[in-house]
mmCIF file of C-alpha atoms (C1' of nucleotides) in Angstrom:
data_model
loop_
_atom_site.group_PDB
_atom_site.id
_atom_site.type_symbol
_atom_site.label_atom_id
_atom_site.label_comp_id
_atom_site.label_asym_id
_atom_site.label_seq_id
_atom_site.Cartn_x
_atom_site.Cartn_y
_atom_site.Cartn_z
ATOM 1 C CA MET A 1 -78.228 -134.785 6.195
ATOM 2 C CA ALA A 2 -82.043 -134.736 5.414
ATOM 3 C CA SER A 3 -83.550 -137.504 3.909
ATOM 4 C CA ILE A 4 -85.749 -138.251 0.181
ATOM 5 C CA GLY A 5 -88.125 -138.488 3.133
ATOM 6 C CA VAL A 6 -89.158 -134.462 2.969
ATOM 7 C CA ILE A 7 -90.800 -136.371 -0.202
ATOM 8 C CA ASN A 8 -93.294 -137.682 1.865
ATOM 9 C CA LEU A 9 -95.655 -139.967 0.071
ATOM 10 C CA HIS A 10 -98.367 -140.062 2.934
ATOM 11 C CA ASP A 11 -98.254 -136.049 2.854
ATOM 12 C CA PRO A 12 -102.023 -135.297 1.449
ATOM 13 C CA ILE A 13 -100.478 -133.516 -1.354
ATOM 14 C CA MET A 14 -98.698 -136.538 -2.129
ATOM 15 C CA ALA A 15 -101.256 -139.001 -1.427
ATOM 16 C CA ALA A 16 -103.900 -137.853 -4.354
ATOM 17 C CA PRO A 17 -104.603 -140.204 -7.259
ATOM 18 C CA SER A 18 -101.736 -140.740 -8.984
ATOM 19 C CA PRO A 19 -102.074 -139.650 -12.457
ATOM 20 C CA LYS A 20 -100.755 -141.696 -15.372
ATOM 21 C CA THR A 21 -98.810 -139.142 -16.925
ATOM 22 C CA PRO A 22 -97.630 -135.594 -15.438
ATOM 23 C CA ARG A 23 -99.890 -133.310 -17.578
ATOM 24 C CA GLN A 24 -102.413 -134.429 -16.354
ATOM 25 C CA ASN A 25 -101.604 -132.756 -12.783
ATOM 26 C CA PRO A 26 -99.104 -129.815 -13.230
ATOM 27 C CA PHE A 27 -100.400 -128.272 -10.059
ATOM 28 C CA GLU A 28 -98.812 -131.433 -7.784
ATOM 29 C CA GLY A 29 -95.982 -131.497 -9.737
ATOM 30 C CA ARG A 30 -95.708 -127.388 -8.603
ATOM 31 C CA GLN A 31 -95.862 -128.890 -5.126
ATOM 32 C CA VAL A 32 -93.140 -131.284 -5.741
ATOM 33 C CA HIS A 33 -91.099 -128.322 -7.194
ATOM 34 C CA SER A 34 -91.605 -126.008 -4.385
ATOM 35 C CA ARG A 35 -90.515 -128.655 -2.229
ATOM 36 C CA VAL A 36 -87.536 -129.221 -3.941
ATOM 37 C CA VAL A 37 -86.522 -126.121 -3.696
ATOM 38 C CA ARG A 38 -87.070 -125.791 0.011
ATOM 39 C CA SER A 39 -85.501 -129.045 0.437
ATOM 40 C CA GLY A 40 -82.234 -128.497 -1.163
ATOM 41 C CA PHE A 41 -82.299 -130.798 -3.616
ATOM 42 C CA GLY A 42 -83.126 -128.046 -6.526
ATOM 43 C CA SER A 43 -79.124 -128.201 -7.431
ATOM 44 C CA SER A 44 -79.056 -131.251 -7.752
ATOM 45 C CA PRO A 45 -78.698 -132.054 -11.838
ATOM 46 C CA PHE A 46 -80.704 -134.878 -11.497
ATOM 47 C CA VAL A 47 -83.909 -132.732 -10.382
ATOM 48 C CA GLU A 48 -83.235 -129.533 -12.520
ATOM 49 C CA THR A 49 -83.592 -131.729 -15.589
ATOM 50 C CA ALA A 50 -86.318 -133.644 -13.994
ATOM 51 C CA LEU A 51 -88.153 -130.341 -13.786
ATOM 52 C CA VAL A 52 -87.656 -129.238 -16.393
ATOM 53 C CA ASN A 53 -88.956 -132.639 -18.639
ATOM 54 C CA PHE A 54 -91.830 -132.135 -16.008
ATOM 55 C CA TYR A 55 -92.912 -128.680 -17.387
ATOM 56 C CA ALA A 56 -92.193 -129.745 -20.730
ATOM 57 C CA LYS A 57 -94.402 -132.905 -20.749
ATOM 58 C CA CYS A 58 -97.358 -130.763 -18.788
ATOM 59 C CA GLU A 59 -96.970 -128.301 -21.952
ATOM 60 C CA GLU A 60 -96.013 -125.517 -19.151
ATOM 61 C CA ILE A 61 -92.993 -124.946 -21.435
ATOM 62 C CA GLY A 62 -92.314 -121.551 -19.910
ATOM 63 C CA PHE A 63 -91.774 -122.631 -16.627
ATOM 64 C CA ALA A 64 -89.979 -125.410 -18.267
ATOM 65 C CA ARG A 65 -87.743 -122.859 -19.746
ATOM 66 C CA LYS A 66 -87.436 -120.808 -16.869
ATOM 67 C CA VAL A 67 -86.277 -123.811 -14.851
ATOM 68 C CA PHE A 68 -83.744 -124.027 -17.767
ATOM 69 C CA ASP A 69 -82.350 -121.279 -17.774
ATOM 70 C CA GLU A 70 -81.740 -121.050 -14.217
ATOM 71 C CA ILE A 71 -79.297 -124.192 -14.014
ATOM 72 C CA PRO A 72 -76.112 -122.983 -13.193
ATOM 73 C CA GLU A 73 -74.029 -125.658 -15.627
ATOM 74 C CA ARG A 74 -75.654 -126.914 -17.923
ATOM 75 C CA ASN A 75 -74.965 -130.508 -19.052
ATOM 76 C CA LEU A 76 -76.039 -132.089 -22.422
ATOM 77 C CA VAL A 77 -78.985 -134.007 -20.551
ATOM 78 C CA ALA A 78 -80.174 -131.120 -19.565
ATOM 79 C CA TRP A 79 -80.036 -129.108 -22.965
ATOM 80 C CA SER A 80 -81.585 -132.106 -24.496
ATOM 81 C CA THR A 81 -84.879 -132.364 -22.301
ATOM 82 C CA MET A 82 -85.211 -128.734 -23.119
ATOM 83 C CA ILE A 83 -84.790 -128.944 -26.968
ATOM 84 C CA SER A 84 -87.015 -132.155 -26.643
ATOM 85 C CA GLY A 85 -89.877 -130.368 -24.321
ATOM 86 C CA TYR A 86 -89.641 -127.542 -27.855
ATOM 87 C CA SER A 87 -89.804 -130.177 -30.592
ATOM 88 C CA LYS A 88 -93.144 -132.128 -28.349
ATOM 89 C CA VAL A 89 -95.118 -128.747 -27.898
ATOM 90 C CA GLY A 90 -94.406 -127.910 -31.728
ATOM 91 C CA MET A 91 -91.722 -124.968 -31.560
ATOM 92 C CA VAL A 92 -89.956 -125.999 -33.641
ATOM 93 C CA ASN A 93 -88.174 -122.915 -34.445
ATOM 94 C CA GLU A 94 -87.045 -122.609 -30.244
ATOM 95 C CA ALA A 95 -86.273 -125.977 -30.552
ATOM 96 C CA PHE A 96 -83.631 -125.453 -33.653
ATOM 97 C CA GLY A 97 -82.380 -122.435 -32.225
ATOM 98 C CA LEU A 98 -81.441 -123.544 -28.178
ATOM 99 C CA PHE A 99 -79.781 -126.473 -30.458
ATOM 100 C CA ARG A 100 -77.863 -124.240 -32.255
ATOM 101 C CA GLU A 101 -76.987 -122.416 -28.835
ATOM 102 C CA MET A 102 -76.265 -126.029 -27.514
ATOM 103 C CA GLN A 103 -73.488 -126.076 -30.215
ATOM 104 C CA ASN A 104 -72.307 -122.460 -29.339
ATOM 105 C CA ALA A 105 -71.595 -123.538 -25.957
ATOM 106 C CA GLY A 106 -69.423 -126.230 -27.162
ATOM 107 C CA VAL A 107 -71.638 -129.309 -25.651
ATOM 108 C CA VAL A 108 -71.922 -132.228 -28.305
ATOM 109 C CA PRO A 109 -74.804 -133.715 -29.341
ATOM 110 C CA ASP A 110 -75.715 -137.056 -28.878
ATOM 111 C CA GLU A 111 -78.156 -139.250 -30.461
ATOM 112 C CA VAL A 112 -80.371 -138.889 -27.612
ATOM 113 C CA THR A 113 -80.387 -134.847 -28.595
ATOM 114 C CA LEU A 114 -80.326 -135.288 -32.512
ATOM 115 C CA VAL A 115 -83.822 -137.444 -32.088
ATOM 116 C CA SER A 116 -85.463 -134.609 -30.374
ATOM 117 C CA VAL A 117 -84.095 -131.825 -33.725
ATOM 118 C CA ILE A 118 -84.848 -134.801 -36.104
ATOM 119 C CA SER A 119 -88.378 -135.091 -34.829
ATOM 120 C CA ALA A 120 -88.692 -131.106 -35.240
ATOM 121 C CA CYS A 121 -87.813 -131.619 -38.814
ATOM 122 C CA ALA A 122 -90.243 -134.114 -39.675
ATOM 123 C CA ALA A 123 -93.198 -131.928 -37.920
ATOM 124 C CA SER A 124 -92.045 -128.729 -40.218
ATOM 125 C CA GLY A 125 -90.790 -129.930 -43.096
ATOM 126 C CA ALA A 126 -87.709 -129.172 -42.235
ATOM 127 C CA LEU A 127 -85.978 -131.069 -45.011
ATOM 128 C CA GLY A 128 -82.909 -129.103 -45.427
ATOM 129 C CA VAL A 129 -81.808 -129.310 -41.250
ATOM 130 C CA GLY A 130 -83.066 -132.598 -40.943
ATOM 131 C CA ARG A 131 -80.646 -133.331 -44.214
ATOM 132 C CA TRP A 132 -77.714 -131.692 -42.274
ATOM 133 C CA VAL A 133 -78.345 -133.811 -39.226
ATOM 134 C CA HIS A 134 -78.553 -136.781 -41.057
ATOM 135 C CA ALA A 135 -74.564 -135.912 -42.819
ATOM 136 C CA TYR A 136 -73.757 -134.813 -39.085
ATOM 137 C CA ILE A 137 -74.487 -138.196 -37.479
ATOM 138 C CA ASP A 138 -72.826 -140.147 -40.189
ATOM 139 C CA LYS A 139 -69.847 -137.860 -39.924
ATOM 140 C CA HIS A 140 -69.225 -138.026 -36.426
ATOM 141 C CA LEU A 141 -70.155 -141.611 -36.522
ATOM 142 C CA ILE A 142 -73.565 -141.317 -34.285
ATOM 143 C CA ASP A 143 -74.874 -144.344 -33.002
ATOM 144 C CA THR A 144 -78.417 -144.639 -35.235
ATOM 145 C CA ASP A 145 -80.094 -146.743 -32.667
ATOM 146 C CA LEU A 146 -83.902 -147.853 -33.485
ATOM 147 C CA GLU A 147 -85.132 -144.422 -32.460
ATOM 148 C CA LEU A 148 -82.768 -142.381 -34.083
ATOM 149 C CA SER A 149 -83.639 -144.385 -36.958
ATOM 150 C CA THR A 150 -87.149 -144.227 -36.806
ATOM 151 C CA ALA A 151 -86.854 -140.798 -36.042
ATOM 152 C CA LEU A 152 -84.832 -140.360 -39.721
ATOM 153 C CA VAL A 153 -87.176 -142.907 -41.438
ATOM 154 C CA ASN A 154 -90.067 -140.444 -40.268
ATOM 155 C CA MET A 155 -88.695 -137.351 -41.559
ATOM 156 C CA TYR A 156 -87.892 -138.445 -44.504
ATOM 157 C CA ALA A 157 -91.126 -139.299 -45.485
ATOM 158 C CA LYS A 158 -92.656 -136.075 -43.653
ATOM 159 C CA CYS A 159 -90.321 -134.217 -45.925
ATOM 160 C CA GLY A 160 -91.668 -135.520 -49.087
ATOM 161 C CA CYS A 161 -88.550 -138.274 -49.193
ATOM 162 C CA ILE A 162 -90.278 -141.740 -49.357
ATOM 163 C CA GLU A 163 -87.227 -143.251 -51.453
ATOM 164 C CA LYS A 164 -85.161 -142.188 -48.479
ATOM 165 C CA ALA A 165 -87.560 -143.149 -45.647
ATOM 166 C CA ILE A 166 -87.674 -146.776 -47.208
ATOM 167 C CA GLU A 167 -84.157 -147.022 -48.278
ATOM 168 C CA LEU A 168 -83.084 -146.500 -44.731
ATOM 169 C CA PHE A 169 -86.316 -148.649 -42.788
ATOM 170 C CA ASP A 170 -85.082 -151.553 -45.098
ATOM 171 C CA ALA A 171 -81.720 -151.042 -44.027
ATOM 172 C CA MET A 172 -82.678 -151.388 -40.354
ATOM 173 C CA LEU A 173 -81.660 -154.272 -38.673
ATOM 174 C CA VAL A 174 -84.611 -154.331 -35.266
ATOM 175 C CA LYS A 175 -88.028 -152.775 -36.008
ATOM 176 C CA ASP A 176 -90.339 -152.523 -33.428
ATOM 177 C CA THR A 177 -93.866 -150.995 -33.643
ATOM 178 C CA LYS A 178 -92.972 -147.451 -33.738
ATOM 179 C CA ALA A 179 -90.426 -148.446 -36.456
ATOM 180 C CA TRP A 180 -93.217 -150.633 -38.850
ATOM 181 C CA SER A 181 -95.879 -147.063 -37.799
ATOM 182 C CA SER A 182 -93.765 -144.476 -39.290
ATOM 183 C CA MET A 183 -93.116 -146.686 -42.407
ATOM 184 C CA ILE A 184 -96.589 -147.477 -43.170
ATOM 185 C CA VAL A 185 -97.891 -144.067 -42.291
ATOM 186 C CA GLY A 186 -95.186 -142.760 -44.595
ATOM 187 C CA MET A 187 -96.003 -144.586 -47.144
ATOM 188 C CA ALA A 188 -100.213 -144.366 -46.827
ATOM 189 C CA ILE A 189 -99.721 -140.575 -47.102
ATOM 190 C CA HIS A 190 -97.393 -141.070 -50.185
ATOM 191 C CA GLY A 191 -100.332 -142.827 -51.788
ATOM 192 C CA LEU A 192 -98.085 -145.901 -52.053
ATOM 193 C CA GLU A 193 -101.210 -147.884 -50.422
ATOM 194 C CA GLU A 194 -100.008 -151.548 -51.887
ATOM 195 C CA GLU A 195 -96.601 -151.197 -50.155
ATOM 196 C CA ALA A 196 -98.360 -149.786 -46.883
ATOM 197 C CA LEU A 197 -100.633 -152.726 -46.834
ATOM 198 C CA TYR A 198 -97.806 -155.230 -47.776
ATOM 199 C CA ALA A 199 -95.660 -153.532 -45.407
ATOM 200 C CA PHE A 200 -98.185 -154.044 -42.157
ATOM 201 C CA SER A 201 -98.346 -157.803 -43.387
ATOM 202 C CA ARG A 202 -94.577 -157.930 -43.619
ATOM 203 C CA MET A 203 -94.788 -156.846 -39.975
ATOM 204 C CA GLU A 204 -97.275 -159.142 -38.955
ATOM 205 C CA GLU A 205 -95.049 -162.176 -40.041
ATOM 206 C CA ASP A 206 -92.259 -160.534 -37.975
ATOM 207 C CA LYS A 207 -94.796 -160.706 -35.001
ATOM 208 C CA VAL A 208 -94.756 -157.380 -34.347
ATOM 209 C CA LYS A 209 -97.583 -156.309 -32.285
ATOM 210 C CA PRO A 210 -99.623 -153.268 -34.462
ATOM 211 C CA ASN A 211 -100.699 -150.128 -32.454
ATOM 212 C CA HIS A 212 -103.170 -147.297 -32.820
ATOM 213 C CA VAL A 213 -100.726 -145.499 -34.565
ATOM 214 C CA THR A 214 -100.393 -148.425 -37.120
ATOM 215 C CA PHE A 215 -103.484 -148.727 -37.967
ATOM 216 C CA VAL A 216 -104.094 -144.930 -38.581
ATOM 217 C CA GLY A 217 -101.447 -146.133 -41.479
ATOM 218 C CA VAL A 218 -103.309 -148.818 -42.582
ATOM 219 C CA LEU A 219 -107.283 -147.443 -43.040
ATOM 220 C CA LEU A 220 -105.246 -144.502 -44.117
ATOM 221 C CA ALA A 221 -103.742 -146.762 -47.207
ATOM 222 C CA CYS A 222 -107.609 -148.607 -47.082
ATOM 223 C CA ALA A 223 -109.149 -144.979 -47.484
ATOM 224 C CA HIS A 224 -106.731 -143.716 -49.830
ATOM 225 C CA SER A 225 -107.627 -146.462 -52.452
ATOM 226 C CA GLY A 226 -110.676 -146.789 -52.079
ATOM 227 C CA ARG A 227 -110.918 -150.187 -50.610
ATOM 228 C CA VAL A 228 -113.743 -150.284 -48.602
ATOM 229 C CA LEU A 229 -114.398 -153.894 -47.868
ATOM 230 C CA VAL A 230 -110.790 -154.040 -47.019
ATOM 231 C CA GLY A 231 -110.794 -151.063 -44.643
ATOM 232 C CA GLN A 232 -113.693 -152.856 -42.838
ATOM 233 C CA LYS A 233 -112.000 -155.968 -42.216
ATOM 234 C CA TYR A 234 -108.883 -153.869 -41.049
ATOM 235 C CA TRP A 235 -110.907 -152.026 -38.363
ATOM 236 C CA SER A 236 -112.669 -155.354 -37.218
ATOM 237 C CA ASN A 237 -109.047 -156.284 -36.629
ATOM 238 C CA MET A 238 -108.189 -153.415 -35.013
ATOM 239 C CA LEU A 239 -110.933 -154.187 -31.918
ATOM 240 C CA GLU A 240 -109.393 -157.492 -32.001
ATOM 241 C CA PHE A 241 -106.050 -156.256 -30.755
ATOM 242 C CA GLY A 242 -108.343 -154.297 -28.350
ATOM 243 C CA ILE A 243 -106.883 -150.978 -29.591
ATOM 244 C CA GLU A 244 -109.719 -148.517 -28.919
ATOM 245 C CA PRO A 245 -110.579 -146.311 -31.860
ATOM 246 C CA SER A 246 -109.114 -142.604 -31.184
ATOM 247 C CA MET A 247 -110.525 -140.000 -33.718
ATOM 248 C CA GLU A 248 -107.832 -140.285 -36.140
ATOM 249 C CA HIS A 249 -109.461 -143.671 -36.630
ATOM 250 C CA TYR A 250 -112.778 -142.719 -37.260
ATOM 251 C CA GLY A 251 -111.980 -140.121 -38.808
ATOM 252 C CA CYS A 252 -110.113 -142.604 -41.549
ATOM 253 C CA MET A 253 -113.041 -144.754 -41.532
ATOM 254 C CA VAL A 254 -115.578 -141.546 -42.570
ATOM 255 C CA ASP A 255 -112.998 -140.325 -45.140
ATOM 256 C CA LEU A 256 -113.144 -143.785 -46.410
ATOM 257 C CA LEU A 257 -116.867 -144.438 -46.408
ATOM 258 C CA CYS A 258 -117.195 -141.130 -47.858
ATOM 259 C CA ARG A 259 -114.685 -141.328 -51.100
ATOM 260 C CA ALA A 260 -116.408 -144.765 -52.091
ATOM 261 C CA ASN A 261 -119.898 -142.361 -52.151
ATOM 262 C CA HIS A 262 -121.723 -144.191 -48.771
ATOM 263 C CA VAL A 263 -122.710 -140.970 -47.701
ATOM 264 C CA GLU A 264 -125.589 -142.980 -45.603
ATOM 265 C CA GLU A 265 -123.185 -145.452 -44.317
ATOM 266 C CA ALA A 266 -120.792 -142.578 -43.485
ATOM 267 C CA CYS A 267 -123.195 -140.574 -41.330
ATOM 268 C CA ALA A 268 -124.945 -143.434 -39.551
ATOM 269 C CA PHE A 269 -120.755 -144.833 -38.739
ATOM 270 C CA VAL A 270 -120.659 -141.040 -37.407
ATOM 271 C CA GLU A 271 -123.772 -141.678 -35.216
ATOM 272 C CA THR A 272 -122.411 -145.139 -33.418
ATOM 273 C CA MET A 273 -119.032 -143.182 -32.093
ATOM 274 C CA PRO A 274 -118.901 -142.931 -28.856
ATOM 275 C CA ILE A 275 -116.797 -139.782 -28.857
ATOM 276 C CA PHE A 276 -117.865 -136.183 -30.329
ATOM 277 C CA PRO A 277 -117.205 -135.567 -33.453
ATOM 278 C CA ASN A 278 -114.572 -133.335 -34.477
ATOM 279 C CA ALA A 279 -114.755 -130.775 -37.054
ATOM 280 C CA VAL A 280 -112.559 -132.637 -39.060
ATOM 281 C CA ILE A 281 -115.196 -135.299 -39.399
ATOM 282 C CA TRP A 282 -118.228 -133.394 -39.765
ATOM 283 C CA ARG A 283 -116.142 -131.793 -42.561
ATOM 284 C CA THR A 284 -115.609 -134.638 -44.431
ATOM 285 C CA LEU A 285 -119.116 -135.909 -44.163
ATOM 286 C CA LEU A 286 -120.337 -132.076 -45.533
ATOM 287 C CA VAL A 287 -118.275 -132.034 -48.262
ATOM 288 C CA ALA A 288 -119.155 -136.132 -49.380
ATOM 289 C CA CYS A 289 -122.975 -135.067 -48.755
ATOM 290 C CA LYS A 290 -122.260 -132.051 -51.481
ATOM 291 C CA LYS A 291 -121.110 -133.945 -54.048
ATOM 292 C CA ASN A 292 -123.773 -136.961 -53.290
ATOM 293 C CA ARG A 293 -126.508 -133.747 -53.305
ATOM 294 C CA ASN A 294 -128.066 -135.150 -49.894
ATOM 295 C CA VAL A 295 -128.707 -131.849 -48.756
ATOM 296 C CA ASP A 296 -130.663 -133.427 -45.563
ATOM 297 C CA LYS A 297 -127.432 -135.051 -44.223
ATOM 298 C CA GLY A 298 -124.976 -132.331 -45.228
ATOM 299 C CA GLU A 299 -127.304 -129.915 -43.412
ATOM 300 C CA ILE A 300 -127.234 -132.023 -40.170
ATOM 301 C CA ALA A 301 -122.936 -132.058 -40.826
ATOM 302 C CA GLY A 302 -122.934 -128.758 -41.496
ATOM 303 C CA THR A 303 -124.659 -127.449 -38.510
ATOM 304 C CA ARG A 304 -122.755 -129.508 -36.170
ATOM 305 C CA LEU A 305 -119.597 -128.039 -38.135
ATOM 306 C CA LEU A 306 -120.397 -124.602 -37.526
ATOM 307 C CA GLU A 307 -121.284 -125.213 -33.781
ATOM 308 C CA LEU A 308 -117.814 -126.474 -33.554
ATOM 309 C CA GLU A 309 -116.022 -123.655 -35.911
ATOM 310 C CA PRO A 310 -118.094 -120.859 -36.274
ATOM 311 C CA ASP A 311 -115.315 -118.733 -36.866
ATOM 312 C CA ASN A 312 -113.668 -120.749 -40.025
ATOM 313 C CA ALA A 313 -114.971 -118.992 -43.206
ATOM 314 C CA GLU A 314 -114.617 -122.101 -45.353
ATOM 315 C CA ASN A 315 -117.168 -123.965 -43.460
ATOM 316 C CA TYR A 316 -119.637 -121.689 -44.398
ATOM 317 C CA ILE A 317 -118.392 -121.709 -47.778
ATOM 318 C CA LEU A 318 -119.117 -125.394 -47.597
ATOM 319 C CA LEU A 319 -122.298 -125.527 -46.313
ATOM 320 C CA SER A 320 -123.506 -122.664 -49.030
ATOM 321 C CA SER A 321 -122.073 -124.905 -51.806
ATOM 322 C CA LEU A 322 -124.012 -128.233 -50.240
ATOM 323 C CA TYR A 323 -127.031 -126.272 -51.240
ATOM 324 C CA ALA A 324 -125.994 -124.889 -54.356
ATOM 325 C CA SER A 325 -124.935 -128.515 -55.383
ATOM 326 C CA SER A 326 -128.457 -129.467 -54.958
ATOM 327 C CA SER A 327 -130.588 -126.911 -56.495
ATOM 328 C CA GLN A 328 -129.677 -128.103 -60.047
ATOM 329 C CA TRP A 329 -129.222 -124.157 -61.135
ATOM 330 C CA GLY A 330 -130.214 -123.669 -64.612
ATOM 331 C CA GLU A 331 -130.742 -120.436 -66.454
ATOM 332 C CA ASP A 332 -134.507 -119.965 -65.374
ATOM 333 C CA GLU A 333 -134.429 -121.241 -62.055
ATOM 334 C CA LEU A 334 -131.746 -119.055 -60.758
ATOM 335 C CA CYS A 335 -133.792 -116.491 -59.940
ATOM 336 C CA GLU A 336 -136.537 -118.821 -57.559
ATOM 337 C CA GLU A 337 -133.769 -120.936 -56.287
ATOM 338 C CA THR A 338 -132.362 -117.546 -54.593
ATOM 339 C CA ASN A 339 -135.407 -116.196 -53.787
ATOM 340 C CA GLU A 340 -136.264 -118.921 -51.661
ATOM 341 C CA GLY A 341 -132.888 -118.397 -49.074
ATOM 342 C "C1'" DC B 1 -77.921 -147.456 -10.534
ATOM 343 C "C1'" DT B 2 -80.276 -142.124 -10.583
ATOM 344 C "C1'" DA B 3 -81.769 -136.931 -15.773
ATOM 345 C "C1'" DG B 4 -83.240 -136.612 -22.030
ATOM 346 C "C1'" DG B 5 -84.909 -139.730 -27.544
ATOM 347 C "C1'" DG B 6 -89.092 -142.218 -32.201
ATOM 348 C "C1'" DT B 7 -95.086 -143.464 -34.210
ATOM 349 C "C1'" DT B 8 -100.998 -139.958 -35.272
ATOM 350 C "C1'" DA B 9 -106.906 -138.587 -40.168
ATOM 351 C "C1'" DG B 10 -107.770 -133.878 -43.604
#
DNA sequence: CTAGGGTTAG
């Protein structure tokens, strides 16, 4: 009997620096896949499912499906893996379709399967499906563990039912970082800024450590409610936690400063970014510059924006309205101004 | 005991 030594860690292929996630190295994974098939381990349900999962995580969803389709006896875990893969890459219709196929095949979903289905509902705003799954959970007495509860809270929040999300969240006995984050982000996107910030303070009292997603919610709440100083305080707080700001965090801060009409400060803040600002950041700045009639800064933002998204017609309209807003058009000036450009 | 799950700005 061949040992697992077929996959030899001293082999040149396997000895390459190990990536943090499979996503970063689909190439090596395919080498392993090839070896798996040749070594005869391909018929193990564990190996088959791991391969489906691997390809899905590499966003090679077509390969994942191919391996899945070739599994002779698909069990619950195999179905769940494929549904999860579709859900994660945003192919929600495929996720729903496969969930239906799975039930038609007589495979009964468990809480792990339903987390992926609920997550697909949240991503697509499919409240009807989400409610159906929730009813299914209640009817079949499926264990609503931490992950499933969090998925439900997130789904209701994303689908506009913030009261339902809060109700479920309050009923949870154990809440971890992801549960709190879902709730805080949900409150923030629903304009419940006070509640979001209060939830954050309760989270601290409960000694649950916030992460980068938690701070997206907190900063969002500050931006939406115009709390510039509070937002800046949380920004420092985030850095103290050793959380490296991501594009989303910078986006929230730019939004925070721009909404408060601190345009110059927002521009200066963007200058300090160690990562290249994306189109959302430049667009936020451009809109603020337009509103504050700051053509100089607006032009810079507009130029960067057009470099990043030359095919987005909206950007050209924004930039033209920047010039329009600054020229203070009156009846007499109209001709002069238009002749200039 | 080994294969599947939740949170991220506009």
